[in-house]
CSV table of C-alpha atoms and ligand atoms in Angstrom, one decimal:
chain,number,residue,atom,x,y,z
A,176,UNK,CA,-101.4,44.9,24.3
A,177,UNK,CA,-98.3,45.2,22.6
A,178,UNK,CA,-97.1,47.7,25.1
A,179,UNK,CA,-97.5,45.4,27.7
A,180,UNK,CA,-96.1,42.6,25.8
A,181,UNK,CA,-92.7,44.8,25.7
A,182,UNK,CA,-92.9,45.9,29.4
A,183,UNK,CA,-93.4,42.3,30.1
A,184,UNK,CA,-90.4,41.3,27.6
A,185,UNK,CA,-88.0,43.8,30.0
A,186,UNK,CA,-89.7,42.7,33.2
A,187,UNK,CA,-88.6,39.0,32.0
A,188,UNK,CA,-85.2,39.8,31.2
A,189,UNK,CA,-84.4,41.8,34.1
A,190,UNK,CA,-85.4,38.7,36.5
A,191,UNK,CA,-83.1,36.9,34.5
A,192,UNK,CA,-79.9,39.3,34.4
A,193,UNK,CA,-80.4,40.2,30.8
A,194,UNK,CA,-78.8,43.8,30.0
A,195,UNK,CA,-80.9,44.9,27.6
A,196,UNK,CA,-79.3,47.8,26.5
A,197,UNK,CA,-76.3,45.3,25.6
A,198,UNK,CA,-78.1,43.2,23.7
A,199,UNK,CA,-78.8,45.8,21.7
A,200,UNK,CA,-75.3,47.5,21.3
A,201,UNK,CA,-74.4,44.0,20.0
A,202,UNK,CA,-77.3,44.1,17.7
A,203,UNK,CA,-75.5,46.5,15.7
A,204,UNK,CA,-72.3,45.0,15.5
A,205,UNK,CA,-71.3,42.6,12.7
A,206,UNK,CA,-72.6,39.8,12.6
A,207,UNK,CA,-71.9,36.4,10.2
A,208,UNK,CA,-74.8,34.4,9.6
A,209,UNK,CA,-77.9,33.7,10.1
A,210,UNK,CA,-78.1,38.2,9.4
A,211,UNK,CA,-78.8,38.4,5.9
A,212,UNK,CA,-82.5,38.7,4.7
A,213,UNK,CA,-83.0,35.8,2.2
A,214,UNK,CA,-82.2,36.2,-1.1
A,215,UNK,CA,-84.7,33.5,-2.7
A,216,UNK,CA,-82.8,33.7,-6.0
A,217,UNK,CA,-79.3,32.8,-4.5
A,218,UNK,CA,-77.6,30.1,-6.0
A,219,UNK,CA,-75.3,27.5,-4.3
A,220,UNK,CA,-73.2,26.1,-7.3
A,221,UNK,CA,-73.6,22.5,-7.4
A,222,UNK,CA,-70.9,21.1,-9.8
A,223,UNK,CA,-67.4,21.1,-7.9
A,224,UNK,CA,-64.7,19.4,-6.3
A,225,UNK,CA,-66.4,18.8,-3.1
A,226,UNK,CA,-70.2,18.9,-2.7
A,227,UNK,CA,-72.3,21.4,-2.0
A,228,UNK,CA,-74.2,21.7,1.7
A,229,UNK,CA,-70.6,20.9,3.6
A,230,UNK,CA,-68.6,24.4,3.6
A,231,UNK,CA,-71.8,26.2,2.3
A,232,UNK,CA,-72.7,28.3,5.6
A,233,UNK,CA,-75.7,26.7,6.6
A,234,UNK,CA,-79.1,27.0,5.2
A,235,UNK,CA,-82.1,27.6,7.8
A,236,UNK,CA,-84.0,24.0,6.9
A,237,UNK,CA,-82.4,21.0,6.5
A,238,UNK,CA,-84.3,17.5,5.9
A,239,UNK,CA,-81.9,14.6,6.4
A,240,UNK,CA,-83.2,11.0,4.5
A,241,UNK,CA,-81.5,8.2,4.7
A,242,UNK,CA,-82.8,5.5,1.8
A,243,UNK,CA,-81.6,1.7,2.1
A,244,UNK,CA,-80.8,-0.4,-1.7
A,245,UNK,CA,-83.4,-2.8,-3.0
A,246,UNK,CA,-81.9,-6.2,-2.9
A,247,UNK,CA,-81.7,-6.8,-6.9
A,248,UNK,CA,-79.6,-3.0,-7.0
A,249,UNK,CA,-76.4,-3.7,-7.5
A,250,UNK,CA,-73.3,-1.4,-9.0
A,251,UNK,CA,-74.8,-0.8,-12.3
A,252,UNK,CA,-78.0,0.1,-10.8
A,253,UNK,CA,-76.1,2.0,-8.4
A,254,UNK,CA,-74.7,3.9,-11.2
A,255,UNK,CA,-77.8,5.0,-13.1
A,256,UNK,CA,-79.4,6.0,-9.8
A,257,UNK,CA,-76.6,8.5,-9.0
A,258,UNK,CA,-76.6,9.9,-12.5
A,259,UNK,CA,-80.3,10.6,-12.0
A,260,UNK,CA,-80.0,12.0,-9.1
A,261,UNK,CA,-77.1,14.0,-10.0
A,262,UNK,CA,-79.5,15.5,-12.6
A,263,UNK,CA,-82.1,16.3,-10.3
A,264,UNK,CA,-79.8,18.1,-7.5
A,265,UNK,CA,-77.8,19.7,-10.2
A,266,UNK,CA,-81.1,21.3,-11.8
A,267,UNK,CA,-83.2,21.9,-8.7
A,268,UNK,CA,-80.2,24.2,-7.1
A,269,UNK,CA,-80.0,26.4,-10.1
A,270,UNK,CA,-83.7,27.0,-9.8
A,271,UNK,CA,-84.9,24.4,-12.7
A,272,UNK,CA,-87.5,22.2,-12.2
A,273,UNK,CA,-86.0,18.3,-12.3
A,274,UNK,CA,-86.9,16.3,-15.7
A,275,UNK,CA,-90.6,15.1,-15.1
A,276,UNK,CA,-90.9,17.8,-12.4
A,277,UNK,CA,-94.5,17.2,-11.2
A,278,UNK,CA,-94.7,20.8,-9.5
A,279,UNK,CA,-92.3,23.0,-11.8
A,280,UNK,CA,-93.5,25.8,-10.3
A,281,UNK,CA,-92.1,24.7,-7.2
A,282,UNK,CA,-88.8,24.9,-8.4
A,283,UNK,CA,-88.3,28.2,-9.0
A,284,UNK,CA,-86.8,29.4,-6.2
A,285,UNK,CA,-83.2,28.7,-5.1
A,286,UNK,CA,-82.6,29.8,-1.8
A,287,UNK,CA,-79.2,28.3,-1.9
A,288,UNK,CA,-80.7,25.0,-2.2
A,289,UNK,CA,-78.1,22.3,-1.5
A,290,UNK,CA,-78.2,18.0,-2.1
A,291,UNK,CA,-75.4,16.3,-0.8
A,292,UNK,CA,-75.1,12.5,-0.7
A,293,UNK,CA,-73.1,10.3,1.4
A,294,UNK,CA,-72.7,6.9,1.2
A,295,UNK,CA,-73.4,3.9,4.0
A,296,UNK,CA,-70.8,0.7,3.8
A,297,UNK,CA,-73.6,-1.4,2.7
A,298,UNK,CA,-74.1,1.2,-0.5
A,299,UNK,CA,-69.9,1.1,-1.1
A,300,UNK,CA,-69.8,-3.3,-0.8
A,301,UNK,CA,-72.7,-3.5,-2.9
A,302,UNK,CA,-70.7,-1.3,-5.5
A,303,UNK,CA,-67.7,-3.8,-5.2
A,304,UNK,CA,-65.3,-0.9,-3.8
A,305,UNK,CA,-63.6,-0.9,-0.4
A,306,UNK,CA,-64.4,1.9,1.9
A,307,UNK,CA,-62.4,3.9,4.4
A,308,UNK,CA,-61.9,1.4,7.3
A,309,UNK,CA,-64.4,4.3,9.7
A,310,UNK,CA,-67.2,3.3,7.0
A,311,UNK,CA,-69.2,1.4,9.6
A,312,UNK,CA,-71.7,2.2,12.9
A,313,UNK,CA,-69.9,4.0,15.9
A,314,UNK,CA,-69.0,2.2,18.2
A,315,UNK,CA,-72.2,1.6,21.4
A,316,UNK,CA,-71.5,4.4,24.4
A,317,UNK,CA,-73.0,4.0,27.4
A,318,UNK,CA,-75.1,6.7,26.8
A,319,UNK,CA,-76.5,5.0,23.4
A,320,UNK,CA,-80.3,4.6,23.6
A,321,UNK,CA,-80.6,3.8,19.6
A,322,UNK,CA,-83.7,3.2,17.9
A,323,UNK,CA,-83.9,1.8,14.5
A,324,UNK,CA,-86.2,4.0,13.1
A,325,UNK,CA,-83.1,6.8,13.2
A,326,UNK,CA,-79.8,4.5,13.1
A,327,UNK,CA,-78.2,3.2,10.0
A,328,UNK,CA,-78.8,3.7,5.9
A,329,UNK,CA,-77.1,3.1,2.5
A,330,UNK,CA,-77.9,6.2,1.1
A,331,UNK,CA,-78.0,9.7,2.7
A,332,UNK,CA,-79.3,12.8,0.9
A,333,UNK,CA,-78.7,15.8,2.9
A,334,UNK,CA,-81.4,18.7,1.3
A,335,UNK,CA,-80.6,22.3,2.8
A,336,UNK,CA,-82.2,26.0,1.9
A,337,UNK,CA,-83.1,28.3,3.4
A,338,UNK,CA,-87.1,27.8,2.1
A,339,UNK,CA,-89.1,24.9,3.2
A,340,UNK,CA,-90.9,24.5,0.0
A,341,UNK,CA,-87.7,24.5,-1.5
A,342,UNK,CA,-86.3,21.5,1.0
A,343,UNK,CA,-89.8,19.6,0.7
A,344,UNK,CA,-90.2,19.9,-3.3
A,345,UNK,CA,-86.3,18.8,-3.8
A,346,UNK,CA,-87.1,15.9,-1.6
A,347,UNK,CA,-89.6,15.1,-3.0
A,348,UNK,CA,-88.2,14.8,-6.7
A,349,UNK,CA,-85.4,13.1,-5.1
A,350,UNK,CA,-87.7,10.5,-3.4
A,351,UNK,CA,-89.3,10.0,-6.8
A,352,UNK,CA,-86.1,9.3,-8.6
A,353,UNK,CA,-85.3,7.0,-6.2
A,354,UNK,CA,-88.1,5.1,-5.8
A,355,UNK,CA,-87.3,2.4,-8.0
A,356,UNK,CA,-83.6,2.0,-6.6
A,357,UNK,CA,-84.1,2.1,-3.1
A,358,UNK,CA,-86.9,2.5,0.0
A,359,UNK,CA,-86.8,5.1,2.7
A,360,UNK,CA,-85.4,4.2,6.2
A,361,UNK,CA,-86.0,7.4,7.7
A,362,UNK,CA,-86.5,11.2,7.1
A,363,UNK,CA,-85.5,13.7,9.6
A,364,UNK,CA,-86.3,17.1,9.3
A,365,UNK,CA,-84.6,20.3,10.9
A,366,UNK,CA,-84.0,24.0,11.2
A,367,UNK,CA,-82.1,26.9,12.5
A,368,UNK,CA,-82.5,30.3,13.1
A,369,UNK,CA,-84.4,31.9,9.7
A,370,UNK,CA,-82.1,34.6,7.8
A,371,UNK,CA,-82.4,37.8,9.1
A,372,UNK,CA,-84.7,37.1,12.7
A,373,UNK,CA,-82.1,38.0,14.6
A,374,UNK,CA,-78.0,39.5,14.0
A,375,UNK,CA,-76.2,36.0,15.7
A,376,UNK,CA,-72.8,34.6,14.9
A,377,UNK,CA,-73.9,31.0,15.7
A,378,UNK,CA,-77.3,29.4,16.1
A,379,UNK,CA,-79.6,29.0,18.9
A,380,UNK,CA,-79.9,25.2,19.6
A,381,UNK,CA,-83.4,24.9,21.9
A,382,UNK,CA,-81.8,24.7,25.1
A,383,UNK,CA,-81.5,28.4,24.4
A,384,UNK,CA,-77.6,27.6,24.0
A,385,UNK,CA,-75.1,29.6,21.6
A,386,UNK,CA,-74.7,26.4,19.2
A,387,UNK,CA,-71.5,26.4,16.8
A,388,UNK,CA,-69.2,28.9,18.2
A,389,UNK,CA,-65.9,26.6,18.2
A,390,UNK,CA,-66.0,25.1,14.2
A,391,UNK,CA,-63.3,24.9,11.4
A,392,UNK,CA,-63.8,28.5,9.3
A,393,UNK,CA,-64.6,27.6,5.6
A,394,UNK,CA,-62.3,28.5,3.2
A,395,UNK,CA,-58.9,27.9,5.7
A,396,UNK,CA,-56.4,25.3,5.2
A,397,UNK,CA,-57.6,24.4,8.9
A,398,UNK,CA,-60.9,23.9,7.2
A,399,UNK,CA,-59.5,21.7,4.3
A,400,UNK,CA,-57.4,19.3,6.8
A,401,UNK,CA,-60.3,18.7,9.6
A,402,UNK,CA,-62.9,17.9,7.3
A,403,UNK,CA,-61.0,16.5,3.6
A,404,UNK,CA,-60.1,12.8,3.0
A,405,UNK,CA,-57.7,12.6,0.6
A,406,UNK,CA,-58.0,8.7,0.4
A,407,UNK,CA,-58.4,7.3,-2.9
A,408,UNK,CA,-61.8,7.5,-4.2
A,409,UNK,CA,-63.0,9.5,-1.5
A,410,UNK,CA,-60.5,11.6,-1.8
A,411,UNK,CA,-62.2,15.2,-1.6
A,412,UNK,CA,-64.7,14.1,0.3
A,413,UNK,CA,-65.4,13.6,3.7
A,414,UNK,CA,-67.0,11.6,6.6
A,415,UNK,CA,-70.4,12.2,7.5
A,416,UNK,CA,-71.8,11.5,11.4
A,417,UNK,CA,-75.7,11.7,11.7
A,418,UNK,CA,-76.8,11.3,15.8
A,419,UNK,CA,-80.3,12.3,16.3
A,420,UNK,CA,-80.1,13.8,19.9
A,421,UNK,CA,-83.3,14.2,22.2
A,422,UNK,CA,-82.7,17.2,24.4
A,423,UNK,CA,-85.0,16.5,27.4
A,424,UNK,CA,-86.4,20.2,27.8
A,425,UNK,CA,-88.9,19.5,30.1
A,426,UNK,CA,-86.2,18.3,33.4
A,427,UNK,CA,-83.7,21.2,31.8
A,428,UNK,CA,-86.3,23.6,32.5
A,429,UNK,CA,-85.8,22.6,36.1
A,430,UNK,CA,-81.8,23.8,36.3
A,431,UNK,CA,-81.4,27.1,37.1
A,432,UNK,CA,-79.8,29.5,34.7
A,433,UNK,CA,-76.0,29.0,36.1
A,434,UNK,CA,-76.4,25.1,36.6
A,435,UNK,CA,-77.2,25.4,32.7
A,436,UNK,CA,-74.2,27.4,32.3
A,437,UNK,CA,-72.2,25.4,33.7
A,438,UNK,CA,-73.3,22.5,32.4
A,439,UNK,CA,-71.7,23.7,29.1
A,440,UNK,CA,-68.7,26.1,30.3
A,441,UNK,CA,-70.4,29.2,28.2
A,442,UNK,CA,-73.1,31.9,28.9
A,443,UNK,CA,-76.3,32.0,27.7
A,444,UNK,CA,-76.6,35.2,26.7
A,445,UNK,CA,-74.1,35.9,24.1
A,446,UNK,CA,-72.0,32.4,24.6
A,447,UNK,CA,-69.0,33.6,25.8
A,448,UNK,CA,-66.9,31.1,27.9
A,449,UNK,CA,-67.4,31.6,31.6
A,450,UNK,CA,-63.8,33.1,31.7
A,451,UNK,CA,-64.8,35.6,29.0
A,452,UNK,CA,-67.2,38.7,27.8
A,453,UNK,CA,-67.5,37.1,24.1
A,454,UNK,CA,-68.6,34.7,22.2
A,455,UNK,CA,-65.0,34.2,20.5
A,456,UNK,CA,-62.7,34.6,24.0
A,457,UNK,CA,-60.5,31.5,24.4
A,458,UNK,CA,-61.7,29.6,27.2
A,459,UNK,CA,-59.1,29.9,30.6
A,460,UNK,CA,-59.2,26.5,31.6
A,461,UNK,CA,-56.9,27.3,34.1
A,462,UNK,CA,-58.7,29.9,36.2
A,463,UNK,CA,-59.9,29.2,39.3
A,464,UNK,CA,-63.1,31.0,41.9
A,465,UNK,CA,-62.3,32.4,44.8
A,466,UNK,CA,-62.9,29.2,46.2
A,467,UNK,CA,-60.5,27.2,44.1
A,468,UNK,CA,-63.0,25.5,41.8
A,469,UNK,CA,-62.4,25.5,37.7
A,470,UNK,CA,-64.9,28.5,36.6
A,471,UNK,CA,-65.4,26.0,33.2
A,472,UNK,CA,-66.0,22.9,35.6
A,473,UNK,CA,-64.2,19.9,34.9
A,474,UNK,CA,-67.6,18.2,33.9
A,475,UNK,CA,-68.9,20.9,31.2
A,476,UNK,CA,-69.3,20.2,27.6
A,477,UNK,CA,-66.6,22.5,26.1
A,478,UNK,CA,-63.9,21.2,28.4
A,479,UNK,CA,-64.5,17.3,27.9
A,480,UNK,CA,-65.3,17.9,23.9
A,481,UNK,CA,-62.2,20.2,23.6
A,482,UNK,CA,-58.6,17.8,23.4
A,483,UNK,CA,-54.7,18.6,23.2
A,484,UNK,CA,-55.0,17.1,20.4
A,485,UNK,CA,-55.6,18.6,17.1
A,486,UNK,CA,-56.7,15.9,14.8
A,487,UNK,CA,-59.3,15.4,17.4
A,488,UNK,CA,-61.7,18.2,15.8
A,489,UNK,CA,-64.8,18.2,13.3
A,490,UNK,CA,-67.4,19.9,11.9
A,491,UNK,CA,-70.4,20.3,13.6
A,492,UNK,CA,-72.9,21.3,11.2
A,493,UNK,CA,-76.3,20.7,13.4
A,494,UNK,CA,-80.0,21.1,12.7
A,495,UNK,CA,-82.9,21.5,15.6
A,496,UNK,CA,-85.9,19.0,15.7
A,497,UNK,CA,-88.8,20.6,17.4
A,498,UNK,CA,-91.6,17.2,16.7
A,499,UNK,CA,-95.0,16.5,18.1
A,500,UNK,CA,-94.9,15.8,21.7
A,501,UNK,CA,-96.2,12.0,22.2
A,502,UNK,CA,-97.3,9.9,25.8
A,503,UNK,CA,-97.5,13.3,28.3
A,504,UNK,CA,-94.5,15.4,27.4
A,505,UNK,CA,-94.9,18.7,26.6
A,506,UNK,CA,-91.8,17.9,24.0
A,507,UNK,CA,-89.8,16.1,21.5
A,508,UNK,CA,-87.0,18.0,20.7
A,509,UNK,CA,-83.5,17.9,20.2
A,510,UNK,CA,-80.8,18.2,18.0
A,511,UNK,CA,-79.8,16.8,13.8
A,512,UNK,CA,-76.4,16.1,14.9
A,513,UNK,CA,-74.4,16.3,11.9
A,514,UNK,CA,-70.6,16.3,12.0
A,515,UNK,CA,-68.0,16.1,8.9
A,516,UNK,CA,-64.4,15.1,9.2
A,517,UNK,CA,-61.7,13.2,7.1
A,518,UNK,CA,-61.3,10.6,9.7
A,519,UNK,CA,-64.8,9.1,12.0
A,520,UNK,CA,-62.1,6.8,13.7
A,521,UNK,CA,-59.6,9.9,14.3
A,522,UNK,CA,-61.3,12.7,15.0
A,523,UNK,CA,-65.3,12.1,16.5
A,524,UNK,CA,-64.7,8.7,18.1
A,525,UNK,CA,-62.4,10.0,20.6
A,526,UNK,CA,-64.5,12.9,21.4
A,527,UNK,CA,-67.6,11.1,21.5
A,528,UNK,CA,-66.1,8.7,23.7
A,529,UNK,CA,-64.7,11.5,25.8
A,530,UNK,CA,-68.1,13.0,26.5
A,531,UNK,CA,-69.3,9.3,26.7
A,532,UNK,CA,-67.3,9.3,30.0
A,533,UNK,CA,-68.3,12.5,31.3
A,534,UNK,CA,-70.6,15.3,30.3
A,535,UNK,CA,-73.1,16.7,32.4
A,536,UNK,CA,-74.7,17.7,29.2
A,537,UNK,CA,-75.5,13.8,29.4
A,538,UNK,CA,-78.2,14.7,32.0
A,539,UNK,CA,-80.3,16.2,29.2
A,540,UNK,CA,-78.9,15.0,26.2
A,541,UNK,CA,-79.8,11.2,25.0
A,542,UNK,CA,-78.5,10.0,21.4
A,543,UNK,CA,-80.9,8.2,20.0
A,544,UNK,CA,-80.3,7.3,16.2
A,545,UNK,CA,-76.8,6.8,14.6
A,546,UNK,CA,-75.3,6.7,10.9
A,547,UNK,CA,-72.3,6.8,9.8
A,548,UNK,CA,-71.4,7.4,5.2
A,549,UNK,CA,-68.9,8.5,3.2
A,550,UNK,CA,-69.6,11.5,1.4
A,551,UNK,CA,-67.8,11.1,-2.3
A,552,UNK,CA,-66.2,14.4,-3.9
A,553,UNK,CA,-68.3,16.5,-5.9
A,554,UNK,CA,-68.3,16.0,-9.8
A,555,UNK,CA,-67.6,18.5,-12.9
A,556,UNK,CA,-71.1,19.2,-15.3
A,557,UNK,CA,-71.3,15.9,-17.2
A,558,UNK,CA,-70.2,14.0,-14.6
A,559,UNK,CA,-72.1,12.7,-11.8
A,560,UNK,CA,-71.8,12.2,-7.7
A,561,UNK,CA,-70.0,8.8,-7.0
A,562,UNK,CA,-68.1,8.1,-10.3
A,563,UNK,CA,-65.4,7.5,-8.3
A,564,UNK,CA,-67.0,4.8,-6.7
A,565,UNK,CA,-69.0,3.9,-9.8
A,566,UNK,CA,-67.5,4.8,-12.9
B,208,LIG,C1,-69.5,22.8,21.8
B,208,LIG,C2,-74.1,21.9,22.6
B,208,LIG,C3,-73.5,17.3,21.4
B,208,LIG,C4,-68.9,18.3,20.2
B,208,LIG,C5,-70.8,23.0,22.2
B,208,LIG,C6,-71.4,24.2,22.7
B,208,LIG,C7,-72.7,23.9,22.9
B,208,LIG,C8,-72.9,22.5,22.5
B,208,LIG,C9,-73.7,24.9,23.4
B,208,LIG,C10,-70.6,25.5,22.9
B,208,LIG,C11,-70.6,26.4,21.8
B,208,LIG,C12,-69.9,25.9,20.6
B,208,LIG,O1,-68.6,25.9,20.4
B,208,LIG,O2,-70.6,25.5,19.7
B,208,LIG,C13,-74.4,20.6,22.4
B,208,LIG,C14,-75.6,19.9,22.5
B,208,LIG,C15,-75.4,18.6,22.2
B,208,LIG,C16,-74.0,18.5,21.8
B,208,LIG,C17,-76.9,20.6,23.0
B,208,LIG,C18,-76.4,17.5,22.1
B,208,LIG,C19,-77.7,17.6,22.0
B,208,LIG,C20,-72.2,17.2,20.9
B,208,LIG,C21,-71.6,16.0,20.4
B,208,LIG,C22,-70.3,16.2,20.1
B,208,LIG,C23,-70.1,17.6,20.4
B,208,LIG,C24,-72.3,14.6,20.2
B,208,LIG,C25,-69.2,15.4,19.5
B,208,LIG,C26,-69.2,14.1,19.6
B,208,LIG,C27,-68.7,19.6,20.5
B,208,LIG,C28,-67.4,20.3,20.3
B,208,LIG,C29,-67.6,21.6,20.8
B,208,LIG,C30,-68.9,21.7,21.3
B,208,LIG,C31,-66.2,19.7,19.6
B,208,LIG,C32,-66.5,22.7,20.8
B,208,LIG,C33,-65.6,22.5,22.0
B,208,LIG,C34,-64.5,23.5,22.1
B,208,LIG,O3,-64.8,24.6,22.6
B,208,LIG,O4,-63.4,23.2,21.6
B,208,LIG,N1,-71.7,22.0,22.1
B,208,LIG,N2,-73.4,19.7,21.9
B,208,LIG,N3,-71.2,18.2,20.9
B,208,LIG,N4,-69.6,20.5,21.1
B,208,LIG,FE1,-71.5,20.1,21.6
């Protein structure tokens, strides 16, 4: 059976152009992430001057809640909830359970568990403070079919690790902390490729796509000035976009494979730009077919979300949602789309309103929930996440 599940497996790939024996030359190049076997007991330092889960490479599960302020909270309630909270993230990422951990045991494991918190403009006028003037919802695209249940928030706590008991115990503790402070708007939950299935330098998103090729590196001055306010109490932080994204896979599965590669400007197989042989060639804009067309069509993703200009550029830092299929379709799936920069207003309006205009990716690709927070610095031990804000 397996033997005829691996004939099969070559069968399938030869119909579809795959060269196998490529694939596995580049299997033993080096890779980045997404290649390393997990390491349950590797720690993410929490304390810091920015927060964890932003330039941390990312985790394989990601569960994004977004909890709105009970009406009597106000700044000094505000202020004890992040000091809580700042307790529990700070402990569960080192592996300890949280004060009145109901499942200690639970908390064991690291897995480079990360908690980062961003705040909505309700969360930062309740406090009394004045937030950056992007601190409110994105402006409506055309292609906007928002529903409540995913748009909006005071509070976001991003949980990341790459364990799902890990994300779902930390959540939960964090849920419990914040019960008397807030209720929960919404909850969505996500994941990449696990460590170690398979030697990638960027995710898979589930349109089969090379997903994160083109990002600020980590550690680069490029890196500090695309996604670093430096804005007075933010200052050290950055600007968080949440778009849920539903990727309609049941009509995609109806393009053939060069209408899909097209559609983005990048192969499928390794994600190199149609102009190149890997994933990190520069797209040729310029280059023409023999017939005189763009090879990277005017209309493809990478092209329309690409600009002259460089403040124009953020950090995509995604998550797949894969959720029970409801009302006849065979799916609900799409992407987490979470984004960091200094500036919403500067850098992802623009862009979003580029691919607003045109996109083909649009054919298969329908935002529907929005949020938009300001993600304080991180804090030294002793302090806590917001005293910026709060203190
Ligand atoms: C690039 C997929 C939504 C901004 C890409 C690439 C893929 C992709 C496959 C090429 C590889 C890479 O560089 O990562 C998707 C899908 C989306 C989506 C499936 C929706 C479900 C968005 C949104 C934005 C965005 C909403 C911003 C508003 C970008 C940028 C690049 C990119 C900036 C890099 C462009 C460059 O080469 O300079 N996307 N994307 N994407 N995407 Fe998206």
């Amino acid at each position: 059976f397996l033997v005829g599940g691996a004939v099969a497996g070559v069968g399938a790939a030869a119909a579809i152009g795959i060269d196998l024996a490529l694939t596995a030359e580049k299997d033993a190049a080096p890779v980045a992430s997404g290649s390393t076997p997990l390491d349950g007991a590797e720690i993410v330092p929490f304390y810091g001057i920015h927060q964890a889960g932003i330039d941390t490479a990312a985790q394989t599960y990601g569960t994004f809640v977004a909890l709105d302020l009970l009406p009597e909270v106000q700044r000094e309630g505000q202020r004890r909830m992040m000091k809580v909270l700042t307790d529990d993230a700070a402990r569960l990422t080192r592996g300890e359970p949280a004060l009145a951990d109901s499942e200690p045991e639970l908390a064991i494991a690291k897995a480079r568990l990360t908690v980062t918190f961003g705040f909505g403009p309700q969360f930062v006028a309740r406090a009394g403070g004045v937030g950056p003037s992007w601190l409110k919802p994105l402006p409506a695209f055309s292609i906007d079919r928002l529903d409540p249940a995913y748009t909006g928030g005071d509070l976001l706590i991003q949980i990341a690790a790459d364990d799902p008991l890990v994300v779902a115990h930390a959540t939960r503790m964090l849920l419990k902390d914040s019960r008397s402070f807030t209720t929960v708007r919404w909850v969505q939950q996500g994941f990449r490729r696990s460590a170690g299935a398979y030697p990638e330098r960027s995710m898979r998103n589930l349109f089969g796509q090379v997903d994160g090729t083109v990002n600020p590196e980590a550690g680069t001055v490029d890196f500090d000035e695309v996604v670093w306010s430096s804005d007075g109490w933010l200052a050290g932080g950055t600007g968080m976009v949440v778009r849920r994204i539903r990727m309609t896979l049941d009509t995609w599965d109806k393009l053939d494979r060069s209408g899909r590669e097209q559609s983005v400007g990048r192969t499928l197989d390794n994600g190199a730009p149609l102009t190149g042989t890997q994933e990190t060639d520069d797209p040729d804009f310029d280059a023409r077919n023999a017939l005189g067309f763009p090879v990277i069509p005017e209309f493809s993703h990478i092209r329309r979300a690409r600009s002259e200009n460089p403040r124009e550029r953020i950090l995509r830092r995604p998550y797949n949602y894969d959720d029970a299929p409801t009302g006849g379709d065979l799916s609900d799936s799409g992407l987490i789309f979470a984004a960091f920069q200094a500036d919403v207003d500067e850098q992802f309006v623009p862009m979003q309103r580029r691919l607003d205009e045109l996109d083909l990716l649009n054919e298969w690709t329908i935002p529907i929930g929005s949020a938009v927070f300001a993600v304080p610095p991180g804090c030294a031990e002793g302090g806590f996440i917001g005293e910026t804000l709060l203190a």
